[in-house]
Short mmCIF file of C-alpha atoms in Angstrom, two decimals:
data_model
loop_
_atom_site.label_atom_id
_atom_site.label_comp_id
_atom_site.label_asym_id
_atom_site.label_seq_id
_atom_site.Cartn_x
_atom_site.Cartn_y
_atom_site.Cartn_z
CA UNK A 1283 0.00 0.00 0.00
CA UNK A 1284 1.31 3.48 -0.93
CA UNK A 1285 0.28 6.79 0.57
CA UNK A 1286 0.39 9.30 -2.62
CA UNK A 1287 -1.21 11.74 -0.21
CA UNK A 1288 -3.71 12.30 2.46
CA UNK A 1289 -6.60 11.54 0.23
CA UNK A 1290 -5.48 9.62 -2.10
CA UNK A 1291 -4.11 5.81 -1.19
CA UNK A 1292 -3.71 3.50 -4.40
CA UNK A 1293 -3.46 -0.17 -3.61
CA UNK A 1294 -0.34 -1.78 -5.65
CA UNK A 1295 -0.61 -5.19 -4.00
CA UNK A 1296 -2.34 -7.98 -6.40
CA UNK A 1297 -3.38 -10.12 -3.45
CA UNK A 1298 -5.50 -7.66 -1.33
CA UNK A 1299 -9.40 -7.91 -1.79
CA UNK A 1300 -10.52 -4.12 -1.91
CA UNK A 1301 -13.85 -5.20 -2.01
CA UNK A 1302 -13.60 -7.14 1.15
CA UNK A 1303 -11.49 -3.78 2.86
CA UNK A 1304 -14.28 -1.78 1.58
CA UNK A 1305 -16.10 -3.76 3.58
CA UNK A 1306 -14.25 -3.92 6.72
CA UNK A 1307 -14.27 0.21 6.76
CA UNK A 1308 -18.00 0.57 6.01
CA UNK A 1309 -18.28 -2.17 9.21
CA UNK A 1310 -15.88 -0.15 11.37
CA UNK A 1311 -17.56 3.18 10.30
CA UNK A 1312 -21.24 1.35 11.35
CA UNK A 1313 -20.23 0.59 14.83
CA UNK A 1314 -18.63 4.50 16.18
CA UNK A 1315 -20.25 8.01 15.37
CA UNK A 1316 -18.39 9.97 12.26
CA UNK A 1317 -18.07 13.53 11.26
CA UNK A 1318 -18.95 15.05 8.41
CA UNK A 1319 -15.30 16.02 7.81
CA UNK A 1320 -14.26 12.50 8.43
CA UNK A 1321 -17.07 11.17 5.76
CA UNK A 1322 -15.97 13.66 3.19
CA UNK A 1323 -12.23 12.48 3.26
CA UNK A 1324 -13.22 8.86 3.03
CA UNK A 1325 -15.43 9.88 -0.30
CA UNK A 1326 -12.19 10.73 -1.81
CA UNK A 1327 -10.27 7.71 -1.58
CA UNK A 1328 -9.58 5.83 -4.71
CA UNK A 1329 -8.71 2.28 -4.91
CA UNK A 1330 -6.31 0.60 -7.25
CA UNK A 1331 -6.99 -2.43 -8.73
CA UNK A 1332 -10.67 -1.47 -8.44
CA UNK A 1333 -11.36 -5.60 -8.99
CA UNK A 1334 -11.46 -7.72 -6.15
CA UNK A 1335 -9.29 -10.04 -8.15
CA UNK A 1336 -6.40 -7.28 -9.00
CA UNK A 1337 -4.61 -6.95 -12.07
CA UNK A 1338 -1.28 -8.71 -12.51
CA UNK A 1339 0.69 -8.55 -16.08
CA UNK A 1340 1.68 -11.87 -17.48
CA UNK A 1341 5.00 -13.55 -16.71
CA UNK A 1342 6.11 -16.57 -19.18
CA UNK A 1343 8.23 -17.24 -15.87
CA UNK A 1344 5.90 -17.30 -12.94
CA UNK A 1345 3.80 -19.13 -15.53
CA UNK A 1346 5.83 -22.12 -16.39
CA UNK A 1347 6.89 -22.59 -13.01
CA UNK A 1348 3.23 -23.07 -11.63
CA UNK A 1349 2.72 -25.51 -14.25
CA UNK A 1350 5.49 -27.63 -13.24
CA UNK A 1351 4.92 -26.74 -9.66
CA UNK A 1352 2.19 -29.43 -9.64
CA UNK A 1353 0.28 -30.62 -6.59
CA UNK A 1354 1.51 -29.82 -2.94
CA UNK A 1355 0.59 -31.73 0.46
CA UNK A 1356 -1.60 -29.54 2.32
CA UNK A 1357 -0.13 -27.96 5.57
CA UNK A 1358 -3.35 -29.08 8.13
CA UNK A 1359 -3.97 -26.04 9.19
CA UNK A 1360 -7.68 -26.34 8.42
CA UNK A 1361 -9.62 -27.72 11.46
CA UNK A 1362 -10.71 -29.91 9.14
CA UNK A 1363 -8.08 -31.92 8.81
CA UNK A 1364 -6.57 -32.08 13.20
CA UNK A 1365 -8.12 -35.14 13.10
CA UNK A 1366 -5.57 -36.78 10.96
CA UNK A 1367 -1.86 -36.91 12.77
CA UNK A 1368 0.75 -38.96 12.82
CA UNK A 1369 1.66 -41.66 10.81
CA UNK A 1370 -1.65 -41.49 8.80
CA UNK A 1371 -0.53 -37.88 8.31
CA UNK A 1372 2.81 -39.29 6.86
CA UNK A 1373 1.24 -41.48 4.90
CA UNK A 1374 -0.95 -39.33 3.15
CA UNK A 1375 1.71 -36.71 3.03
CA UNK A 1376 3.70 -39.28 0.89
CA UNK A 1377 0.70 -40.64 -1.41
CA UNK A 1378 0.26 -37.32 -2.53
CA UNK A 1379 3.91 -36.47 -3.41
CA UNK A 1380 3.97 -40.01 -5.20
CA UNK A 1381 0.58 -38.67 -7.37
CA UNK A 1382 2.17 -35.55 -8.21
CA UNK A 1383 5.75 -37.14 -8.99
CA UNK A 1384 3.87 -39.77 -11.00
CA UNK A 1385 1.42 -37.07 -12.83
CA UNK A 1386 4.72 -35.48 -13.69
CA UNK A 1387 6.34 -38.18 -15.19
CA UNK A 1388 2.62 -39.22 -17.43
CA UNK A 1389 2.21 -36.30 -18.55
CA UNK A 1390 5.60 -35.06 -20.36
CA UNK A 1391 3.51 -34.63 -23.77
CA UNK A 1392 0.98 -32.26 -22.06
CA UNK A 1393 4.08 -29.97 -20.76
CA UNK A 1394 5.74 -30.14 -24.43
CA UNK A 1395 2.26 -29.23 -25.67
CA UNK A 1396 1.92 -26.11 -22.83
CA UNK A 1397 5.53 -24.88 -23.41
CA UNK A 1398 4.73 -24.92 -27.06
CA UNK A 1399 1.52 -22.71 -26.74
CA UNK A 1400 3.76 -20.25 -24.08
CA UNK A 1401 6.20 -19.43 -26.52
CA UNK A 1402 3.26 -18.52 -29.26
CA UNK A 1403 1.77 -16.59 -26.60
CA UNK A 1404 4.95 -15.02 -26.19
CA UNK A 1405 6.05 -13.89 -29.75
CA UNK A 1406 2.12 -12.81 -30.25
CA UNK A 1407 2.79 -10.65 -27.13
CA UNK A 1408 5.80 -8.98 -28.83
CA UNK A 1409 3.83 -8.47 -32.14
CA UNK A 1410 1.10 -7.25 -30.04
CA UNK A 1411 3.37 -4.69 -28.32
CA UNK A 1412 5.01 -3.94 -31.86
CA UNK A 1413 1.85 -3.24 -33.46
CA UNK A 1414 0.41 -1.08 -30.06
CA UNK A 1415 3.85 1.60 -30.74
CA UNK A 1416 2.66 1.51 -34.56
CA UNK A 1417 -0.98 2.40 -33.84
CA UNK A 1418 0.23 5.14 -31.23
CA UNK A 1419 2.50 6.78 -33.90
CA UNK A 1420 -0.24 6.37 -36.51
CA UNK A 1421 -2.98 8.34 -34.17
CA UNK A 1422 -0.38 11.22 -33.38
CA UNK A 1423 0.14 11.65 -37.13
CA UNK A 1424 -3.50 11.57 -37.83
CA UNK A 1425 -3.95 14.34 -34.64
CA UNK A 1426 -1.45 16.11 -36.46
CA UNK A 1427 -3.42 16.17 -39.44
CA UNK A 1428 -6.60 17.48 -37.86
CA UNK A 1429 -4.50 20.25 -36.34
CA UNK A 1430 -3.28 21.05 -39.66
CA UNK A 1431 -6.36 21.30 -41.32
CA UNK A 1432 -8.58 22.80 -38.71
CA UNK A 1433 -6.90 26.19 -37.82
CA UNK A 1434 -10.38 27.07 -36.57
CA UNK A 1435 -13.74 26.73 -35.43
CA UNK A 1436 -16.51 27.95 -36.95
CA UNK A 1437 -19.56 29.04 -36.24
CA UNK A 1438 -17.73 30.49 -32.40
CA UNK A 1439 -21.20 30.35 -30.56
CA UNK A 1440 -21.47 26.53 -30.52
CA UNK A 1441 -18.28 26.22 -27.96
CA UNK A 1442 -19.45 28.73 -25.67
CA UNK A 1443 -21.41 27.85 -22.73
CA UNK A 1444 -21.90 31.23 -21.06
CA UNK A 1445 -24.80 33.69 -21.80
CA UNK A 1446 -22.78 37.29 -22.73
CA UNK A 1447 -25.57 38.80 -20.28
CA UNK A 1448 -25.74 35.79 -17.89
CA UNK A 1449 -25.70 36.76 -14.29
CA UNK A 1450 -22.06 37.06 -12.63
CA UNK A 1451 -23.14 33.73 -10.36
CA UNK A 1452 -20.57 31.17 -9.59
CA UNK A 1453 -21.57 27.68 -9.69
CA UNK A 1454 -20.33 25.23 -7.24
CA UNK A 1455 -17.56 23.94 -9.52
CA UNK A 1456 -16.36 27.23 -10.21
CA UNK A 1457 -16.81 28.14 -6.70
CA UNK A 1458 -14.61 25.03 -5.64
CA UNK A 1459 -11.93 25.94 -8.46
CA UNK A 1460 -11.63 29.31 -7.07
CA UNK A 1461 -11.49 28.20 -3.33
CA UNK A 1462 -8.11 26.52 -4.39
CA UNK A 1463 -6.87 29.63 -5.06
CA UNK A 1464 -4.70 32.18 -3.11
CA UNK A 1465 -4.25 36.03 -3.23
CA UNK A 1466 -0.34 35.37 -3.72
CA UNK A 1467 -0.90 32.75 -6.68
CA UNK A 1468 0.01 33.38 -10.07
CA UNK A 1469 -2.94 31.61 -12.14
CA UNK A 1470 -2.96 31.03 -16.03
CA UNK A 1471 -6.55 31.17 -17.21
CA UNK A 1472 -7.17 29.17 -20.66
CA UNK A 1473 -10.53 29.90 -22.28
CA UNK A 1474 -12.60 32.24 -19.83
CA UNK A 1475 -15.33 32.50 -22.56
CA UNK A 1476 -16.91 35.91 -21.59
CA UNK A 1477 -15.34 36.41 -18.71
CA UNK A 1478 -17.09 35.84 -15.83
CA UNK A 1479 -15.00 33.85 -13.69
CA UNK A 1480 -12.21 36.47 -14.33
CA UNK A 1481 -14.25 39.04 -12.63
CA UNK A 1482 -14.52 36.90 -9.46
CA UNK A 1483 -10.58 36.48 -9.88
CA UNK A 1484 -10.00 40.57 -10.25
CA UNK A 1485 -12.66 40.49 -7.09
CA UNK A 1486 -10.46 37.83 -4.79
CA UNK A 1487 -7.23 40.10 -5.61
CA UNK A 1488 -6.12 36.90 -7.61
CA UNK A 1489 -3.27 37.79 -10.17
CA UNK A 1490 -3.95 35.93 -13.69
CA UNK A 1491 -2.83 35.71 -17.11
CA UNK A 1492 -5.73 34.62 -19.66
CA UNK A 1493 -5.78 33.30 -22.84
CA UNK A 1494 -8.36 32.44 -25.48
CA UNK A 1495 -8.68 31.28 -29.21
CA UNK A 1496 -11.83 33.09 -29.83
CA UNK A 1497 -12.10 36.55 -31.16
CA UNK A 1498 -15.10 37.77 -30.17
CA UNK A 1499 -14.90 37.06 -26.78
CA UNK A 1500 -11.21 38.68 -26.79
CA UNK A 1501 -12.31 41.85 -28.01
CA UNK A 1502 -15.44 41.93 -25.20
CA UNK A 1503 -13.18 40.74 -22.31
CA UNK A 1504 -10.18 43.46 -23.67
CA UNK A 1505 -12.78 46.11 -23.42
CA UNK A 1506 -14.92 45.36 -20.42
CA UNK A 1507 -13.18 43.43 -18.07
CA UNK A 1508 -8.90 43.37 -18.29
CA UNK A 1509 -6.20 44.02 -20.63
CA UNK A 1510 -4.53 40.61 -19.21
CA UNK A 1511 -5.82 38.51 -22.06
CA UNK A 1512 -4.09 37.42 -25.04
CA UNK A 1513 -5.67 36.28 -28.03
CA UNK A 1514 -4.05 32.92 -29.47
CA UNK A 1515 -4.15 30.65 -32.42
CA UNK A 1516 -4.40 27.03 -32.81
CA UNK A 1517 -1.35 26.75 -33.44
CA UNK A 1518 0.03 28.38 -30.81
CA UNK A 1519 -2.76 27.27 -27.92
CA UNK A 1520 -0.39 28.00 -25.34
CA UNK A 1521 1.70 31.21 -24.61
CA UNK A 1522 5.29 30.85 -24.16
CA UNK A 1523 7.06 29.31 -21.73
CA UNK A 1524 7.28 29.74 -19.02
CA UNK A 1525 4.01 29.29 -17.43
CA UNK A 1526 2.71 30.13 -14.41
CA UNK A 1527 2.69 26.94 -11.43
CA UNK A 1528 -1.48 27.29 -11.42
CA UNK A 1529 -3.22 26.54 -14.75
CA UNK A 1530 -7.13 26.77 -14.27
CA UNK A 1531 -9.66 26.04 -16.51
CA UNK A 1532 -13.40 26.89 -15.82
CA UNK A 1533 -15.36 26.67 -19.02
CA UNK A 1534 -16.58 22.94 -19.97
CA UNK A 1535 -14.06 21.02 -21.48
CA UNK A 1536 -16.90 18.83 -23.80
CA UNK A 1537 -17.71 21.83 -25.73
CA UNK A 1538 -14.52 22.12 -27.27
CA UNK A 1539 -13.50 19.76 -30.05
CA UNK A 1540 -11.52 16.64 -29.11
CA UNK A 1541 -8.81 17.86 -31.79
CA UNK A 1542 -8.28 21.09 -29.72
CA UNK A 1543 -8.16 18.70 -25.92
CA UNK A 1544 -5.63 16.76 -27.14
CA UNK A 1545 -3.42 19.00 -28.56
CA UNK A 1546 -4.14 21.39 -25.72
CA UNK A 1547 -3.38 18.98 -22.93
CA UNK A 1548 0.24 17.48 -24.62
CA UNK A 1549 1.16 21.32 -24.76
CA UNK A 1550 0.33 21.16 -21.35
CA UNK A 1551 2.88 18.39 -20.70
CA UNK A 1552 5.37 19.55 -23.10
CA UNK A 1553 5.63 23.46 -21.72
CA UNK A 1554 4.98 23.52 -18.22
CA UNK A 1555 7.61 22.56 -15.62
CA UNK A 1556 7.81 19.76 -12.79
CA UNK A 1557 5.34 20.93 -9.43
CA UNK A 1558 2.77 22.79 -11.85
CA UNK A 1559 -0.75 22.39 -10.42
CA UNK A 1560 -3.94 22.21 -13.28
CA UNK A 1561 -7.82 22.53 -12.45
CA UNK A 1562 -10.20 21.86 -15.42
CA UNK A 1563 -13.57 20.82 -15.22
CA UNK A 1564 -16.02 19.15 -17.41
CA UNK A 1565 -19.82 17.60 -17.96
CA UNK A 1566 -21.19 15.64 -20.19
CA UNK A 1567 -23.99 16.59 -20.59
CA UNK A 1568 -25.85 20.59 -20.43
CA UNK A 1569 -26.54 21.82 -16.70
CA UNK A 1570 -28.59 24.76 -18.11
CA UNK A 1571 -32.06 23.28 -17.05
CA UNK A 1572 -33.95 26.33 -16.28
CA UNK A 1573 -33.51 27.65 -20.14
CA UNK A 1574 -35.13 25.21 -22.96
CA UNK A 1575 -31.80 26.20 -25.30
CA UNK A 1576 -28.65 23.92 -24.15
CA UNK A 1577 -25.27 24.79 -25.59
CA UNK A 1578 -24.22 22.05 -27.82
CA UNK A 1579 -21.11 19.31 -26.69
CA UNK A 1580 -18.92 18.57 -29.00
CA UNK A 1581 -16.83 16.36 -26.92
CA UNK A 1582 -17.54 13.28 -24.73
CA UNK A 1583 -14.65 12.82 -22.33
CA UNK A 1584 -14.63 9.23 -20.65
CA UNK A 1585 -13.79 9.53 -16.77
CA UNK A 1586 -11.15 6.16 -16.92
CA UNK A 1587 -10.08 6.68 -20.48
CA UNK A 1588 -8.65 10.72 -19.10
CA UNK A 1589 -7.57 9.55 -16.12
CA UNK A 1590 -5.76 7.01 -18.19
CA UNK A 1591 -4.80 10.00 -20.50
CA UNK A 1592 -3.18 11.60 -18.48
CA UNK A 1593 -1.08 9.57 -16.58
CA UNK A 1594 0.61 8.31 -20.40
CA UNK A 1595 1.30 12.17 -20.71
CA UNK A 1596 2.92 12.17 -17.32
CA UNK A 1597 0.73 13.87 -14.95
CA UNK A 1598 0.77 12.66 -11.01
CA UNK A 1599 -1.79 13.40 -8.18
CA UNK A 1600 -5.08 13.19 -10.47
CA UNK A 1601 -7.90 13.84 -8.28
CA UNK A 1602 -11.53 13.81 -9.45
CA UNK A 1603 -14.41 15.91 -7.47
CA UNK A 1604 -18.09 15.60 -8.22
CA UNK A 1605 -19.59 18.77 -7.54
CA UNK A 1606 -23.30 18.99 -7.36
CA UNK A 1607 -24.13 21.33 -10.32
CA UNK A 1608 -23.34 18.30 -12.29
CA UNK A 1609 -19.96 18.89 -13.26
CA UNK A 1610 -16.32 17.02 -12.42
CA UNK A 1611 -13.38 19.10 -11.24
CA UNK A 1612 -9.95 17.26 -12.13
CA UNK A 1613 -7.11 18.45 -10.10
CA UNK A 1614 -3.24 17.12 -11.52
CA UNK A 1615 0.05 17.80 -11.34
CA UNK A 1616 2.93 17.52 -13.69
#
C-alpha cells in the first residue's frame, strides 16, 4: 500500500481484496459516530486495482513454473483436517507427493504441448506490443493532421457555454476551483469564454494571465473586463514558456473539439515545468435546465479513459471531485 497523499491511497498489491477492505471500513464506520469532515475524506479515496481479483501482467516465468509446480501436500492447518496426525498424516503426506511425482512423469507430452503454446503466446505478445507503438504513432500523425487542417472553429457560438448577459453567479464547480486559489498565486486562465469567472478572480485580488482562441470574446473581455488577455491561435494554444505553477480552466471542457483537448493537454505536458498544479472541469452533458436552449457538446470525455490519459502524458496526483451542479473538477500535477 502506498500513501500518494492524504486523500489519495492506491493499492499496488495484487493479493488484497478491496472489495472485502471496503467492507471492513464501512463495518468499522457502522459501529462508532463519524463527522462530516471524516465522511468527506473517506469519499475521496480511490482504490487501485478497483477488482477484487487485482490486475497482474503476465510472466512466461511465474507461468511455467506453476505448471510444473504441480500438486503440494496440504499444511493441516484447516480444522478440518486435526483429526488426521501422525503416521496417517505421513502417509498421506507421501501418497500425494507419489501422485504428483507420477502425474509429472505421465504427462511429459501435455508440458511439451503447454511450453509450445507459451512461446506462441509469447512472440504474439511482442507483435502485439510492436503493433500497439505503430498504432500510437499512426494516431499522433492523424492528430497532427486534424490540427493542420482545422486552424479554426466555426460558427464560435457553438463552444461557448456562457450567456454574454448571464448573471455574474458562480456555480459550485467554479466556486470550488476558485477556493483553491490564493491572493499570492500566479494563475494562467485558458478559455474564460466571456469572462465571468475572471471578474470573481480581479474580485479575490487573484493575479492571472488569460488566454483564449476566440475573437469575439477577446475583443469583449479586452474592453470590459482586463487588458490581461491574449488572443491565441491554434497553433500556438499556449503562450510561451514559461508558465505560471497554477493553470485553471473553468469553461466545460466537452464543448470544445476533441482535436483542440488533445493538442491542448500534450502542450500542457510539453511546456509547463515539474510541481505545476492544473484545475479543469467538465460535464457531459448541459446543466442549463432552467432555459429550454442547451449549448451544444462537441466532446464526450470518458472519466477512466482521461484519467488514463493523463497519466501516459505524465501527470501525477489526479484527483476527481463531483460537484453537485453536475460537473467534475480534475485536479493534476505535472
Amino acid at each position: 500500500m502506498e500513501e500518494r497523499s492524504s486523500d489519495i491511497i492506491e493499492i499496488k498489491d495484487s493479493s488484497v481484496n478491496v472489495r472485502e477492505l471496503m467492507e471492513e471500513i464501512e463495518s468499522r464506520l457502522a459501529r462508532r459516530p463519524v463527522s462530516k469532515e471524516e465522511l468527506e475524506r473517506l469519499s475521496r479515496w480511490k482504490f487501485s486495482p478497483q477488482s477484487p481479483e487485482g490486475y497482474r501482467e503476465f510472466d512466461a516465468a511465474e507461468t511455467a513454473h506453476l505448471f510444473e509446480k504441480g500438486i503440494s501436500p496440504p499444511k493441516f492447518t484447516n480444522p478440518k483436517f486435526k483429526y488426521i496426525r501422525g503416521p496417517i498424516r505421513w502417509l498421506f503426506i507421501k501418497l500425494i507427493e507419489l501422485y504428483a511425482f507420477l502425474d509429472k512423469k505421465l504427462s511429459e507430452n501435455r508440458t511439451r504441448a503447454f511450453y509450445s503454446v507459451l512461446n506462441e503466446l509469447i512472440l504474439l505478445r511482442g507483435d502485439h506490443e510492436k503493433l500497439k507503438r505503430k498504432f500510437e504513432k499512426f494516431y499522433n500523425e492523424f492528430v497532427e493532421l486534424n490540427y493542420a487542417l482545422k486552424k479554426e472553429i466555426s460558427p464560435e457560438f457553438v463552444w461557448s457555454n456562457e450567456f454574454l448577459y448571464e448573471e455574474e453567479t458562480l456555480e459550485e464547480s467554479e466556486t470550488l476551483i476558485l477556493s483553491r486559489l490564493n491572493p499570492g498565486d500566479l494563475v494562467l486562465t485558458i478559455n474564460p469564454e466571456w469572462g465571468k469567472f475572471l471578474k470573481q478572480l480581479l474580485k479575490a485580488q487573484i493575479e492571472f494571465k488569460a488566454v483564449t482562441w476566440n475573437k469575439s470574446q477577446y475583443s469583449y473581455i479586452k474592453e470590459h473586463i482586463t487588458n490581461s488577455i491574449s488572443l491565441l491561435s491554434f497553433e500556438e494554444v499556449l503562450p510561451e514558456s514559461p508558465l505560471p505553477s497554477k493553470i485553471i480552466s473553468n469553461s466545460n471542457l466537452c464543448l470544445l473539439p476533441n482535436w483542440v483537448l488533445e493538442k491542448l493537454f500534450k502542450s500542457l505536458a510539453s511546456k509547463t515545468s515539474s510541481g505545476t498544479e492544473f484545475i479543469f472541469r467538465y460535464s457531459n452533458y448541459s446543466n442549463r435546465m432552467v432555459s429550454p436552449f442547451q449549448p451544444i457538446l462537441l466532446t464526450q470525455i470518458s472519466e477512466s479513459a482521461f484519467r488514463e490519459f493523463l497519466q501516459k502524458l505524465g501527470f501525477k496526483n489526479i484527483v476527481d471531485t463531483k460537484a453537485g451542479d453536475g460537473f467534475s473538477v480534475f485536479s493534476f500535477r505535472k
